[in-house]
Short mmCIF file of C-alpha atoms (C1' of nucleotides) in Angstrom, two decimals:
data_model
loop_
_atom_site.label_atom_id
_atom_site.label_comp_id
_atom_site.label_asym_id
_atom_site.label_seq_id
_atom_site.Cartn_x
_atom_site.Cartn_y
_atom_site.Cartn_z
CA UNK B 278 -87.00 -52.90 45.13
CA UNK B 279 -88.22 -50.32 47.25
CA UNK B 280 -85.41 -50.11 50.01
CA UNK B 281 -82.67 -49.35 46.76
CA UNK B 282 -83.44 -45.88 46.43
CA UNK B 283 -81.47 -45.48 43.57
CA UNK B 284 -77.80 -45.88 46.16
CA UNK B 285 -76.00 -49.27 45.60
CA UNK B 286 -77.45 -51.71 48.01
CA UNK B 287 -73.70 -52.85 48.82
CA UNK B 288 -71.85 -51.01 52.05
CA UNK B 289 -72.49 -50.76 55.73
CA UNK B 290 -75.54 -48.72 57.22
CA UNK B 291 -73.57 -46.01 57.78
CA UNK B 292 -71.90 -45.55 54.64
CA UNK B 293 -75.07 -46.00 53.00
CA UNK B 294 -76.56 -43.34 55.07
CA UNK B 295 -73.73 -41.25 54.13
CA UNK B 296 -74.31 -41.77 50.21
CA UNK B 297 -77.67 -41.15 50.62
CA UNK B 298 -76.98 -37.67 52.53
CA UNK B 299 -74.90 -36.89 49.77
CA UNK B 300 -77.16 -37.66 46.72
CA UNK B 301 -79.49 -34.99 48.63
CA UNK B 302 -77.02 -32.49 49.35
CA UNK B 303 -75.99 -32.28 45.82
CA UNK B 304 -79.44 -32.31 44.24
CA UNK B 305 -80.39 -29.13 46.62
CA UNK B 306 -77.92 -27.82 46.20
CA UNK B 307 -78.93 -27.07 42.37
CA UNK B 308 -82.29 -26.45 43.18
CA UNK B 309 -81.61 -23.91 45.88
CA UNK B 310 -79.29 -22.16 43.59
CA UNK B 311 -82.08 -22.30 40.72
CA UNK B 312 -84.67 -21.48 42.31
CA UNK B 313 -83.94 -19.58 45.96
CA UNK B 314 -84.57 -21.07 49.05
CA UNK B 315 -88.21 -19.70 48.88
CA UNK B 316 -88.60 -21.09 45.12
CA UNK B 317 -87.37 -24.28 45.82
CA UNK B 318 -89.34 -26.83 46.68
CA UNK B 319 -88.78 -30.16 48.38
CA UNK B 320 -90.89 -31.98 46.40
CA UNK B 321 -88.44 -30.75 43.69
CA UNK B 322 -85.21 -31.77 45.53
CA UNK B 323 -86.94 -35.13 46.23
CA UNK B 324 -87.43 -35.84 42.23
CA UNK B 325 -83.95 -34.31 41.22
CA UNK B 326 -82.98 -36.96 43.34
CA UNK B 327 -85.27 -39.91 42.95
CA UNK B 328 -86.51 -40.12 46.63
CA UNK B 329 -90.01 -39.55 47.89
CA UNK B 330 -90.27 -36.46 49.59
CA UNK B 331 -90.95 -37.89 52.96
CA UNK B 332 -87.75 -39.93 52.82
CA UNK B 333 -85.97 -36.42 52.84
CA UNK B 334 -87.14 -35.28 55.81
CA UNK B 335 -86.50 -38.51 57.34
CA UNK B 336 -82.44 -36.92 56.43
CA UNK B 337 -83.17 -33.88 57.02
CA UNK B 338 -85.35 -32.64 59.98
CA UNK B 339 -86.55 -29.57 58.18
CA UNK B 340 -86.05 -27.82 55.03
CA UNK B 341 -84.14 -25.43 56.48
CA UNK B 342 -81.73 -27.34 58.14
CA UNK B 343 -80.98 -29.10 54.66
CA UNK B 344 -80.46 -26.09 53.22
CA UNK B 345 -77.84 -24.92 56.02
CA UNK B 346 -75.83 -27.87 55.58
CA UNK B 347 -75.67 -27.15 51.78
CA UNK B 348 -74.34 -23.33 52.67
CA UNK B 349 -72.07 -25.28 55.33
CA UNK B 350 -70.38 -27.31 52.61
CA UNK B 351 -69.68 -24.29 50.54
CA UNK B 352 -68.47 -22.27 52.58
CA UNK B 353 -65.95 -25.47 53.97
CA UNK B 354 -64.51 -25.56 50.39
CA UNK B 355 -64.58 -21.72 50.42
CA UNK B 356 -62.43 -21.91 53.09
CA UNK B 357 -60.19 -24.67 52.28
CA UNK B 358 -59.37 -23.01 48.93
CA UNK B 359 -57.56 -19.95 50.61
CA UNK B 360 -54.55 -22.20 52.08
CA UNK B 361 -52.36 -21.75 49.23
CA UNK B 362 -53.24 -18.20 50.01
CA UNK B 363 -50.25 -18.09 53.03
CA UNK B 364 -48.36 -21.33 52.38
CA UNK B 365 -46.80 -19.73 49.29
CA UNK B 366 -43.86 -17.14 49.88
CA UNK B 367 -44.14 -13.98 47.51
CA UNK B 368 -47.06 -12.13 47.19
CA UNK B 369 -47.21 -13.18 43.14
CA UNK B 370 -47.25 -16.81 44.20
CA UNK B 371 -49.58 -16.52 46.83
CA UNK B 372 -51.64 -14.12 44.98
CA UNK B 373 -51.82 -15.83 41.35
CA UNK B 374 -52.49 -19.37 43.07
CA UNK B 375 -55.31 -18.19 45.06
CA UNK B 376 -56.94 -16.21 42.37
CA UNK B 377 -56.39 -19.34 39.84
CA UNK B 378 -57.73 -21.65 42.92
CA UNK B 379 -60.94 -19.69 42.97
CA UNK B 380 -61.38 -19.53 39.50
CA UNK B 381 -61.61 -23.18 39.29
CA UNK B 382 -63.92 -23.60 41.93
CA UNK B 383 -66.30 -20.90 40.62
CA UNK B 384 -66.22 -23.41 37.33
CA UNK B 385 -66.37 -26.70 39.32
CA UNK B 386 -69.17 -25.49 42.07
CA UNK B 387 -70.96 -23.07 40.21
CA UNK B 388 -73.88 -24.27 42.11
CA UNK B 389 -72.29 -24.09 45.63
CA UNK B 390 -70.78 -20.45 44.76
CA UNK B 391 -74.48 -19.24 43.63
CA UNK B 392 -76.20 -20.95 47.03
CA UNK B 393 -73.67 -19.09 49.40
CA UNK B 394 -74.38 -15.38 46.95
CA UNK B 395 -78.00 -15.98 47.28
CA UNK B 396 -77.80 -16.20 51.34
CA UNK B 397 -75.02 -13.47 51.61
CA UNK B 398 -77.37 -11.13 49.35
CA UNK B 399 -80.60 -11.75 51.00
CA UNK B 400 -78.90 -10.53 54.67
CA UNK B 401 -77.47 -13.80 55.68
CA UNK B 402 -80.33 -15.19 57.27
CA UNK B 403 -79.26 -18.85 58.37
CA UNK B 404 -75.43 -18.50 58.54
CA UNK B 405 -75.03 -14.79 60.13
CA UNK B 406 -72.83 -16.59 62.69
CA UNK B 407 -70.30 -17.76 59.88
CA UNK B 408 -69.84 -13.69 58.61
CA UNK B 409 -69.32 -12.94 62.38
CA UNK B 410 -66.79 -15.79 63.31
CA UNK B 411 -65.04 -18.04 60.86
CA UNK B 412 -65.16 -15.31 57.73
CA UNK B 413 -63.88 -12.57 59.99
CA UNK B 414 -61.44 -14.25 61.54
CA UNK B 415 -59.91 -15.62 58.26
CA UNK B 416 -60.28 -12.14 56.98
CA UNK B 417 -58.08 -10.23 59.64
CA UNK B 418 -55.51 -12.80 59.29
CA UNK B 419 -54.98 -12.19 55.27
CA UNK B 420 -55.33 -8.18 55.40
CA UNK B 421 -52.51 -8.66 57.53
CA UNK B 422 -50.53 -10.45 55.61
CA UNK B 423 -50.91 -8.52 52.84
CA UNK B 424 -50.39 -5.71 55.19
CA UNK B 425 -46.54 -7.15 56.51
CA UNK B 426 -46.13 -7.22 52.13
CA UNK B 427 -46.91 -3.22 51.99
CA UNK B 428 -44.63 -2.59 54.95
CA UNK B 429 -42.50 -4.76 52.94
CA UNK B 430 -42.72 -3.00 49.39
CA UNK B 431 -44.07 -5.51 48.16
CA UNK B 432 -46.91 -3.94 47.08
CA UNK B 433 -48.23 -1.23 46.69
CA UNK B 434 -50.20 0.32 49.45
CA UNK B 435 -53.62 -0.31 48.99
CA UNK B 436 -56.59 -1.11 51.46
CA UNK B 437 -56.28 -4.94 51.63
CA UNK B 438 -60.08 -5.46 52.19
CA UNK B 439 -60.57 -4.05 48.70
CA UNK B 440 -58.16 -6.23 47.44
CA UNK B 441 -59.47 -9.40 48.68
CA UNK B 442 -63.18 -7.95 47.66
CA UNK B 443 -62.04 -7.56 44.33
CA UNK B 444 -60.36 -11.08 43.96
CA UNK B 445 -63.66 -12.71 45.59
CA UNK B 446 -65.64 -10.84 42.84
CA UNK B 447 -64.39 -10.90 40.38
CA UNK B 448 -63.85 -15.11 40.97
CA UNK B 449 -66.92 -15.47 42.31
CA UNK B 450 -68.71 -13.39 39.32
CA UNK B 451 -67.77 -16.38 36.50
CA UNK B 452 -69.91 -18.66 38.86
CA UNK B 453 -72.65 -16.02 39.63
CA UNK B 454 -73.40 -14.61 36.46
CA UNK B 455 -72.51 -17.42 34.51
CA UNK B 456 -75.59 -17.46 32.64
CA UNK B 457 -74.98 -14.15 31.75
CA UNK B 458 -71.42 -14.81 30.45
CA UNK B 459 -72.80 -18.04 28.69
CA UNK B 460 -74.75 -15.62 26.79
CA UNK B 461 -72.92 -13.10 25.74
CA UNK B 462 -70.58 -15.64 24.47
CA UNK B 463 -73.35 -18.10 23.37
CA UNK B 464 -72.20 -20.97 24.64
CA UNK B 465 -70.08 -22.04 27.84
CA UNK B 466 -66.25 -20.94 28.50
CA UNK B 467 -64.02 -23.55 26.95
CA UNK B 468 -60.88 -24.88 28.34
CA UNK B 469 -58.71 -22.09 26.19
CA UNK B 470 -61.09 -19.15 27.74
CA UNK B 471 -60.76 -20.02 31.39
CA UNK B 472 -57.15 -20.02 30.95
CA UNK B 473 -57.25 -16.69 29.26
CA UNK B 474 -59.74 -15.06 31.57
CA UNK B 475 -57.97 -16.61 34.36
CA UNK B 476 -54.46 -15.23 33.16
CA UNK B 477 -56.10 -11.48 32.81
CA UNK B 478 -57.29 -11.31 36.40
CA UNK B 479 -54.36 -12.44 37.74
CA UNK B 480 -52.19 -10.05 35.55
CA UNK B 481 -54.81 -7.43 35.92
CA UNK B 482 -55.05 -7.89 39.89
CA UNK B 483 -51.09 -8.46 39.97
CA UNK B 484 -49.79 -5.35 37.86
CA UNK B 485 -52.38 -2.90 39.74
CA UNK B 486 -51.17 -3.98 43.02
CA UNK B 487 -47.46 -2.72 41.56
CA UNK B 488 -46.06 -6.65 40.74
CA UNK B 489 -44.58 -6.80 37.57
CA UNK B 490 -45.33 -9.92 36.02
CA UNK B 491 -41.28 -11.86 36.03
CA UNK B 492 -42.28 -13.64 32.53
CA UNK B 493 -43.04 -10.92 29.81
CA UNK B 494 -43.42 -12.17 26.80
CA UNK B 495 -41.53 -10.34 24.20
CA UNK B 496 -43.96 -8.63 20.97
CA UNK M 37 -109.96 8.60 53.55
CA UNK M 38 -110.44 5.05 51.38
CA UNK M 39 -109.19 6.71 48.18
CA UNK M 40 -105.96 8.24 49.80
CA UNK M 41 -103.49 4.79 49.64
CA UNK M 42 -101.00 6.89 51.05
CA UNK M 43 -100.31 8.89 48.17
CA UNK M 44 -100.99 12.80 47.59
CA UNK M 45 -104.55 13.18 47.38
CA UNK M 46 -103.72 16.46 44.39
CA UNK M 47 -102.34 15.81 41.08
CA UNK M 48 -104.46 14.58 38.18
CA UNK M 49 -105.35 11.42 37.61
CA UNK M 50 -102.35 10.30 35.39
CA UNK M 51 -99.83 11.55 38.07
CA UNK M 52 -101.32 10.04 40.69
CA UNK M 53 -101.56 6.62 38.86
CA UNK M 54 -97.54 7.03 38.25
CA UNK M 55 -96.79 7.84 41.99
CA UNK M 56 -98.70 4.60 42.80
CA UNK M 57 -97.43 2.41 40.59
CA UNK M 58 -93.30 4.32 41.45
CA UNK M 59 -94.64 3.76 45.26
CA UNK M 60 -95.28 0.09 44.82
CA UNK M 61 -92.27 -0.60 42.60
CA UNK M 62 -90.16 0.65 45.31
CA UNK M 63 -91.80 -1.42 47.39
CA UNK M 64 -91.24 -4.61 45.44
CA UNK M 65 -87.71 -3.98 44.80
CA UNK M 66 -86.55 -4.28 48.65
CA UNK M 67 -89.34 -7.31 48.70
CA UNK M 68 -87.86 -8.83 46.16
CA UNK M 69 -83.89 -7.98 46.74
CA UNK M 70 -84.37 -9.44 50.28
CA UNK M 71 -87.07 -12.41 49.66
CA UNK M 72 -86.08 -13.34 45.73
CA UNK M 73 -89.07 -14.21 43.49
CA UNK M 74 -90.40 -17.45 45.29
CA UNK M 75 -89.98 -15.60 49.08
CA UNK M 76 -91.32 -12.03 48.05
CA UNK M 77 -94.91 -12.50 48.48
CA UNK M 78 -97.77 -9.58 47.19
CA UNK M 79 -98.67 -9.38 51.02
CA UNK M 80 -95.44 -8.26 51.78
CA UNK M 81 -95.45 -6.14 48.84
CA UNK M 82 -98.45 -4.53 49.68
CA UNK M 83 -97.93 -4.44 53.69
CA UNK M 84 -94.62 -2.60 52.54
CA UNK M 85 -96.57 0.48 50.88
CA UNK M 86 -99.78 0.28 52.61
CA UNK M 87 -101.80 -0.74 50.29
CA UNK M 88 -104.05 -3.79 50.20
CA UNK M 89 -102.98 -6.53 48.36
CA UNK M 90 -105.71 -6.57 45.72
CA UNK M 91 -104.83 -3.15 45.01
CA UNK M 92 -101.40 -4.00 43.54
CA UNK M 93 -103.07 -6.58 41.38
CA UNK M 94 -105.32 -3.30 39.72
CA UNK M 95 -101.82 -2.23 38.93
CA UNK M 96 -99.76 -5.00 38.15
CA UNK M 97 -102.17 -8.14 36.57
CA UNK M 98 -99.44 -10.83 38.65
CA UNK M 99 -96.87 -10.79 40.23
CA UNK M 100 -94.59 -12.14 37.56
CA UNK M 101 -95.45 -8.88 35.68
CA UNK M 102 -94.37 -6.65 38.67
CA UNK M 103 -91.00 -8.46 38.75
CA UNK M 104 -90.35 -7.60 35.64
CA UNK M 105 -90.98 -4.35 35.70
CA UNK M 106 -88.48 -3.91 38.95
CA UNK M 107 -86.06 -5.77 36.76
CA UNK M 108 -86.76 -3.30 33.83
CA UNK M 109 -86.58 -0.52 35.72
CA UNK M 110 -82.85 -1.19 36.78
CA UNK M 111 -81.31 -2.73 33.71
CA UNK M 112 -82.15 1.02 32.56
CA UNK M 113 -80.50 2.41 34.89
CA UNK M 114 -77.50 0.12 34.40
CA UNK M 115 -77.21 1.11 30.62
CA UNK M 116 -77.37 4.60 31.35
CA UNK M 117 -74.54 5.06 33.83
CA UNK M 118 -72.54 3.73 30.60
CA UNK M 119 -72.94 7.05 28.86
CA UNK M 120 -69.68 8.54 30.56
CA UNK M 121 -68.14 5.03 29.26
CA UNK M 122 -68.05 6.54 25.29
CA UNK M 123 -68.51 10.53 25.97
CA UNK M 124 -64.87 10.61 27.53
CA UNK M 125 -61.73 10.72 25.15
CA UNK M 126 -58.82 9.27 26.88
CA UNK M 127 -59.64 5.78 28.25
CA UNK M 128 -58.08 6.87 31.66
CA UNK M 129 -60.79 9.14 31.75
CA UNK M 130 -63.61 7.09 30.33
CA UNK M 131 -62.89 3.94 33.05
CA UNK M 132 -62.44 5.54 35.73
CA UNK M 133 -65.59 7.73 35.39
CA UNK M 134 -67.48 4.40 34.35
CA UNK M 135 -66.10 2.43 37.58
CA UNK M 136 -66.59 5.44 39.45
CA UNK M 137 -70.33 5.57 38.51
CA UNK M 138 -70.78 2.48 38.98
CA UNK M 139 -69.72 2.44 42.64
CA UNK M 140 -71.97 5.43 43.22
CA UNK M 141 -74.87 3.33 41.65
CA UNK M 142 -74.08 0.30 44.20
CA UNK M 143 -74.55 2.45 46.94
CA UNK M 144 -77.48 4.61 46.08
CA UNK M 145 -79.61 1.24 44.23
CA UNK M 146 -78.13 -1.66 46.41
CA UNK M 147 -81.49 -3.21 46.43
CA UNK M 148 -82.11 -3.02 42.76
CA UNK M 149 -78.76 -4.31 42.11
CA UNK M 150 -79.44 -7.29 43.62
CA UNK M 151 -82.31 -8.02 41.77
CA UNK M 152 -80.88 -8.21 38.92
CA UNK M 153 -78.01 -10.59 40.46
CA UNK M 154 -81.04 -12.72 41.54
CA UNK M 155 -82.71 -12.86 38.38
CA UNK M 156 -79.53 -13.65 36.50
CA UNK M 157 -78.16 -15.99 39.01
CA UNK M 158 -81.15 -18.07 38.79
CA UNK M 159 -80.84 -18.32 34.61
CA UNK M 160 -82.68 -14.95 33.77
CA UNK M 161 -86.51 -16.74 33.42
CA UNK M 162 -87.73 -13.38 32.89
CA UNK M 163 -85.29 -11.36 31.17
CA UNK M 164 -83.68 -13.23 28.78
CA UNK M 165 -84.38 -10.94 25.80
CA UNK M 166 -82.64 -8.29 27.38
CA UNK M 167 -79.18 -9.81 27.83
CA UNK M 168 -79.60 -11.21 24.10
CA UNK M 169 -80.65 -8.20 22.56
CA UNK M 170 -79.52 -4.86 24.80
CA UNK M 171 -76.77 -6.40 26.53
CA UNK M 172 -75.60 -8.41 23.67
CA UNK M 173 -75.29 -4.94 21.44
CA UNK M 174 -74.33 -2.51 24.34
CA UNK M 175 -71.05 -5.00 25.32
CA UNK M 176 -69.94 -5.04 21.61
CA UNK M 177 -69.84 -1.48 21.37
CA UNK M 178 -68.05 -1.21 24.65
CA UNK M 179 -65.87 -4.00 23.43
CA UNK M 180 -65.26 -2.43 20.15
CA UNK M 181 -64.32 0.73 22.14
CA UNK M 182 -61.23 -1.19 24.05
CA UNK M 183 -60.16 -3.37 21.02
CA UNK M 184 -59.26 0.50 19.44
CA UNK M 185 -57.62 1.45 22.39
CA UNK M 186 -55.13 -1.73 23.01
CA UNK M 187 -54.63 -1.17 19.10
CA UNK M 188 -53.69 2.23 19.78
CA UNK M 189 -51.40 1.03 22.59
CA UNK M 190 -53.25 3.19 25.00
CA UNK M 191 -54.13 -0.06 26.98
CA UNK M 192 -52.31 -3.27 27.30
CA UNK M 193 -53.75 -6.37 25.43
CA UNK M 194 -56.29 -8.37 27.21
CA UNK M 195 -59.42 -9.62 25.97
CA UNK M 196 -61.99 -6.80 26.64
CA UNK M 197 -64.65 -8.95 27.89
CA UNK M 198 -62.63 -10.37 30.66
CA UNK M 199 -62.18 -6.61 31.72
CA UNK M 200 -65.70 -5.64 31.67
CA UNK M 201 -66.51 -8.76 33.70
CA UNK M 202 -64.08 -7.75 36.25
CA UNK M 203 -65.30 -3.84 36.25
CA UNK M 204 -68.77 -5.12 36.61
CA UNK M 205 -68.17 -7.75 39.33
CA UNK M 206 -66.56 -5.59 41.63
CA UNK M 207 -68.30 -2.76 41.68
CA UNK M 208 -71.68 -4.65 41.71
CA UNK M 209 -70.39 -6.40 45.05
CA UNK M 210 -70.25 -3.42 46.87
CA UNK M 211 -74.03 -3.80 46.74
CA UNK M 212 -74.87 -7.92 45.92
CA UNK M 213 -72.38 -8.52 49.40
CA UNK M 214 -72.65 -5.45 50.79
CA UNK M 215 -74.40 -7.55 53.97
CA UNK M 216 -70.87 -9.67 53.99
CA UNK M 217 -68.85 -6.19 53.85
CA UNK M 218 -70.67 -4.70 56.48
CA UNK M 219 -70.65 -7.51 58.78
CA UNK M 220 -66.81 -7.69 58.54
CA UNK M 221 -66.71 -3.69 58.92
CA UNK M 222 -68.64 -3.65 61.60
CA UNK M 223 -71.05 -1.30 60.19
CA UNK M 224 -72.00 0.67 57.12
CA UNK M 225 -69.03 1.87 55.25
CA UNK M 226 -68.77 5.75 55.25
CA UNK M 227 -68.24 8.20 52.93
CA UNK M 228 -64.43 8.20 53.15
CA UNK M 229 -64.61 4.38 52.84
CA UNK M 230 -66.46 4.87 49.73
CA UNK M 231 -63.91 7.20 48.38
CA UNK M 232 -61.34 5.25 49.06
CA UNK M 233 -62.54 2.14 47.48
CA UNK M 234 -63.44 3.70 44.55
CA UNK M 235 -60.40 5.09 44.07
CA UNK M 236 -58.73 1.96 44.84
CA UNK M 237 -60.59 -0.34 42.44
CA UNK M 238 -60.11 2.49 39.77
CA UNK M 239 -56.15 2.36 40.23
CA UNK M 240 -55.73 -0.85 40.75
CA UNK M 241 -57.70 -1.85 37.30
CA UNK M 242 -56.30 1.50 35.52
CA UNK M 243 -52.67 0.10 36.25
CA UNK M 244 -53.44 -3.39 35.43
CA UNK M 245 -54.04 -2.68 31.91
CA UNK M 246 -51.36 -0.34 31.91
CA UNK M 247 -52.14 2.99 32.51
CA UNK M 248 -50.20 4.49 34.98
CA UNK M 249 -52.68 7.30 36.79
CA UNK M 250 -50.60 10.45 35.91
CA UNK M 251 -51.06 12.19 39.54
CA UNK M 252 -48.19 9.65 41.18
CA UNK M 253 -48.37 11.25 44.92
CA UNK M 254 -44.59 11.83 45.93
CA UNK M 255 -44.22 9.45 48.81
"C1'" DC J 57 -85.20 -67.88 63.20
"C1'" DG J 58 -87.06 -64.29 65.93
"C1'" DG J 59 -86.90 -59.72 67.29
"C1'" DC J 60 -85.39 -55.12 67.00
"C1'" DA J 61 -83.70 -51.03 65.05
"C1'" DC J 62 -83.35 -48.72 60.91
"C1'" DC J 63 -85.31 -47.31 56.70
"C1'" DT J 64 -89.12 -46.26 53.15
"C1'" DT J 65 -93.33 -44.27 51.57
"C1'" DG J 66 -98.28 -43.05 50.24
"C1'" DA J 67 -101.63 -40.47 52.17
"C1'" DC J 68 -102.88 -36.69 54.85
"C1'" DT J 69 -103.15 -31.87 57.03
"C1'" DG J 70 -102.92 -27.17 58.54
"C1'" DG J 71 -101.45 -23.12 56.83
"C1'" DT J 72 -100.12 -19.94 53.20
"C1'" DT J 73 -100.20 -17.81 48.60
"C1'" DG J 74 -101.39 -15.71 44.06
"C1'" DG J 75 -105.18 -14.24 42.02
"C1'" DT J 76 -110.44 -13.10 41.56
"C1'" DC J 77 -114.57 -10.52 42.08
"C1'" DA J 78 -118.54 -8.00 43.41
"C1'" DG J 79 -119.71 -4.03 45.29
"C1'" DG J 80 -118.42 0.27 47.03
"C1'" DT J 81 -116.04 5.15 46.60
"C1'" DC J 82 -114.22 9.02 44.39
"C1'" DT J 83 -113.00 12.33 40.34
"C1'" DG J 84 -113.41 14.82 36.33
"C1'" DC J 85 -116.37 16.23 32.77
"C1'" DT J 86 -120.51 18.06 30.79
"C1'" DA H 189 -125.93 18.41 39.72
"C1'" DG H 190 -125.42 14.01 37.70
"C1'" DC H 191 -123.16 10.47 35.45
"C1'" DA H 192 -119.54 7.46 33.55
"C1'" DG H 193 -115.49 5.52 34.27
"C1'" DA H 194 -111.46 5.12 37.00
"C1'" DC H 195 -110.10 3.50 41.43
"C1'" DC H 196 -110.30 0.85 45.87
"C1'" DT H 197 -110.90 -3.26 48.87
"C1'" DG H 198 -112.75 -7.07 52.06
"C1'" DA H 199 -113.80 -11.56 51.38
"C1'" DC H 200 -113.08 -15.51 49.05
"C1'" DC H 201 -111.00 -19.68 46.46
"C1'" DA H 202 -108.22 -23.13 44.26
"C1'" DA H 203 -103.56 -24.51 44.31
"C1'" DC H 204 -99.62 -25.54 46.62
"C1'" DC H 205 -96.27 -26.51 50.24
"C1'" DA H 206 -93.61 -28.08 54.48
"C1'" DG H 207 -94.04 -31.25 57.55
"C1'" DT H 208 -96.48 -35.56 59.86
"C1'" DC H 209 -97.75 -40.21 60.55
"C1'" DA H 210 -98.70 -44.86 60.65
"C1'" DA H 211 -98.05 -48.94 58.35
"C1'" DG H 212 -95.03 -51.81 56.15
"C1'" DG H 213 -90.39 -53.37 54.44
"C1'" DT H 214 -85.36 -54.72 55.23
"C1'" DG H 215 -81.03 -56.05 57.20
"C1'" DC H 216 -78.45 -57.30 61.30
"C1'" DC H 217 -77.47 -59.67 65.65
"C1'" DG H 218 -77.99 -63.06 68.97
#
DNA sequence: CGGCACCTTGACTGGTTGGTCAGGTCTGCT
DNA sequence: AGCAGACCTGACCAACCAGTCAAGGTGCCG
């Protein structure tokens, strides 16, 4: 009764260990991105997840360090998201698939996408190193792709990094302010409005940039 | 030499009680745009200003109270810069004046702007009322205002909230992320950069609902 | 079955924080 | 000048928090 823990007592150490990691992650995950790394608590991670708060830092050496691998995971999927970003061919493919990629994830990891705005806005403080390596990196190498689409004619000339800053807010803002959305349209999005909202950004984003959407409807 | 806290030592006693209380409010808002709520302590606060701790607490009873009125303080400001938004006739005129305002606003109250982000991020605990009643009311007006326009076929049909979302998420990132953008610039962005994005987000939204800016640069 | 490594946990601690308060200082008014 | 009330502040406290620890439980391997 008390080694359970509320994982299934079936599966090899290690895979145990890993569910157990897991249960954490998620459950700080919320609780930073309720409450702030400073408002959270880990006596408040511990309940969300039904451990004793000394069993956390038995995972986790430090609060800190639990909270970096939270910002870690986000910014993995973050990452992964963008592929469809240069495996398509046009810039409408690429563009529309990324932008409708994001979307989703700012409705499936709302959490994740307020953790990573928290530690961006507050100066970065853990995962500086990220911004200065992995981000930039993957940065230079889409500006320039959607540089080769202005030489192109693609598209129309525009500074790419306020391209890709409008995409990322605009995405990012249905996860960020969702509470705010929620209320001005009291209640949550519904299947119908993340299509439509989805749909307008990409049109939006897609005509300004001088692509004509291929498929317009007739009046 | 005790009575001085840093402030002008002339002025009556009313004036003096507002420069305080302005003083210290700056002083919170950086606090609490670079702490949040549960990292911003008073100390800081008060270290910040020069003022003893206890002093704030003659001002401000807690430090819930203070938050609010940092959080007060902007949401003004944020429904003010909307006055261009319904003065202007053509809605070329009125948007990009709006965006353009509200890109001047990211960069001159970057801190304040991200406590509001904060405080809405993290379910508005504090303000609530505000985004039922003011913000409720302002955004149907504004709403109202598009609706007549896309019925006038001055602007193509999308749903007007989707719009404002996107006007307000992008121009708020220049100062929620402005860490992230400066980190990948490699420093502050200057005036010309400024300019330039502006000008970018305006014609890339202005377009994407269909308004084609009527100063087309020969190429 | 015996021993060892891994896991769990209640109780504890050193340090920090929001908030209080008593006593002092200064200002404006009469 | 003298006083009343506004203003200032060092010292203090109760509450809380991240992190520790030692004692005990559990599964695995020989």
């Amino acid at each position: 009764m008390a080694q359970t823990g509320g994982a299934e007592k079936t599966g090899s150490r290690a895979i145990m260990r890993e569910e157990t990691e897991r249960a954490i992650l998620d459950a700080a995950e919320v609780v930073f991105a309720e409450k702030g790394f400073g408002g959270a608590t880990m006596q408040a991670i511990a309940d969300s997840c039904g451990l004793p708060k000394a069993n956390l830092h038995y995972y986790f050496a430090s609060k800190e360090k639990l909270y970096r691998r939270v910002v870690e995971r986000i910014f993995t999927i973050w990452l992964e998201a963008a592929d469809s970003f240069d495996t398509e061919l046009s810039p409408e493919a690429a563009l529309r698939s990324y932008i409708a990629r994001k979307m989703q994830l700012s409705r499936e990891h709302r959490y994740g996408s307020k953790v990573w705005a928290n530690e961006v806005m507050h100066g970065a403080p853990i995962i500086q190193d990220y911004l200065e390596t992995t981000l930039r990196s993957w940065t230079e190498t889409r500006v320039a792709v959607i540089r080769r689409w202005i030489a192109e004619e693609q598209v129309r000339p525009v500074d790419p990094r306020w391209l890709l800053y409008m995409i990322w807010a605009t995405t990012q803002h249905y996860a960020d302010f969702a509470h705010q959305i929620e209320t001005l349209n009291h209640g949550p999005l519904d299947d119908s409005q993340w299509a439509s909202a989805t749909e307008t950004v990409c049109d939006i984003i897609l005509r300004g940039i001088g692509i004509r959407p291929d498929a317009d409807r007739p009046a």
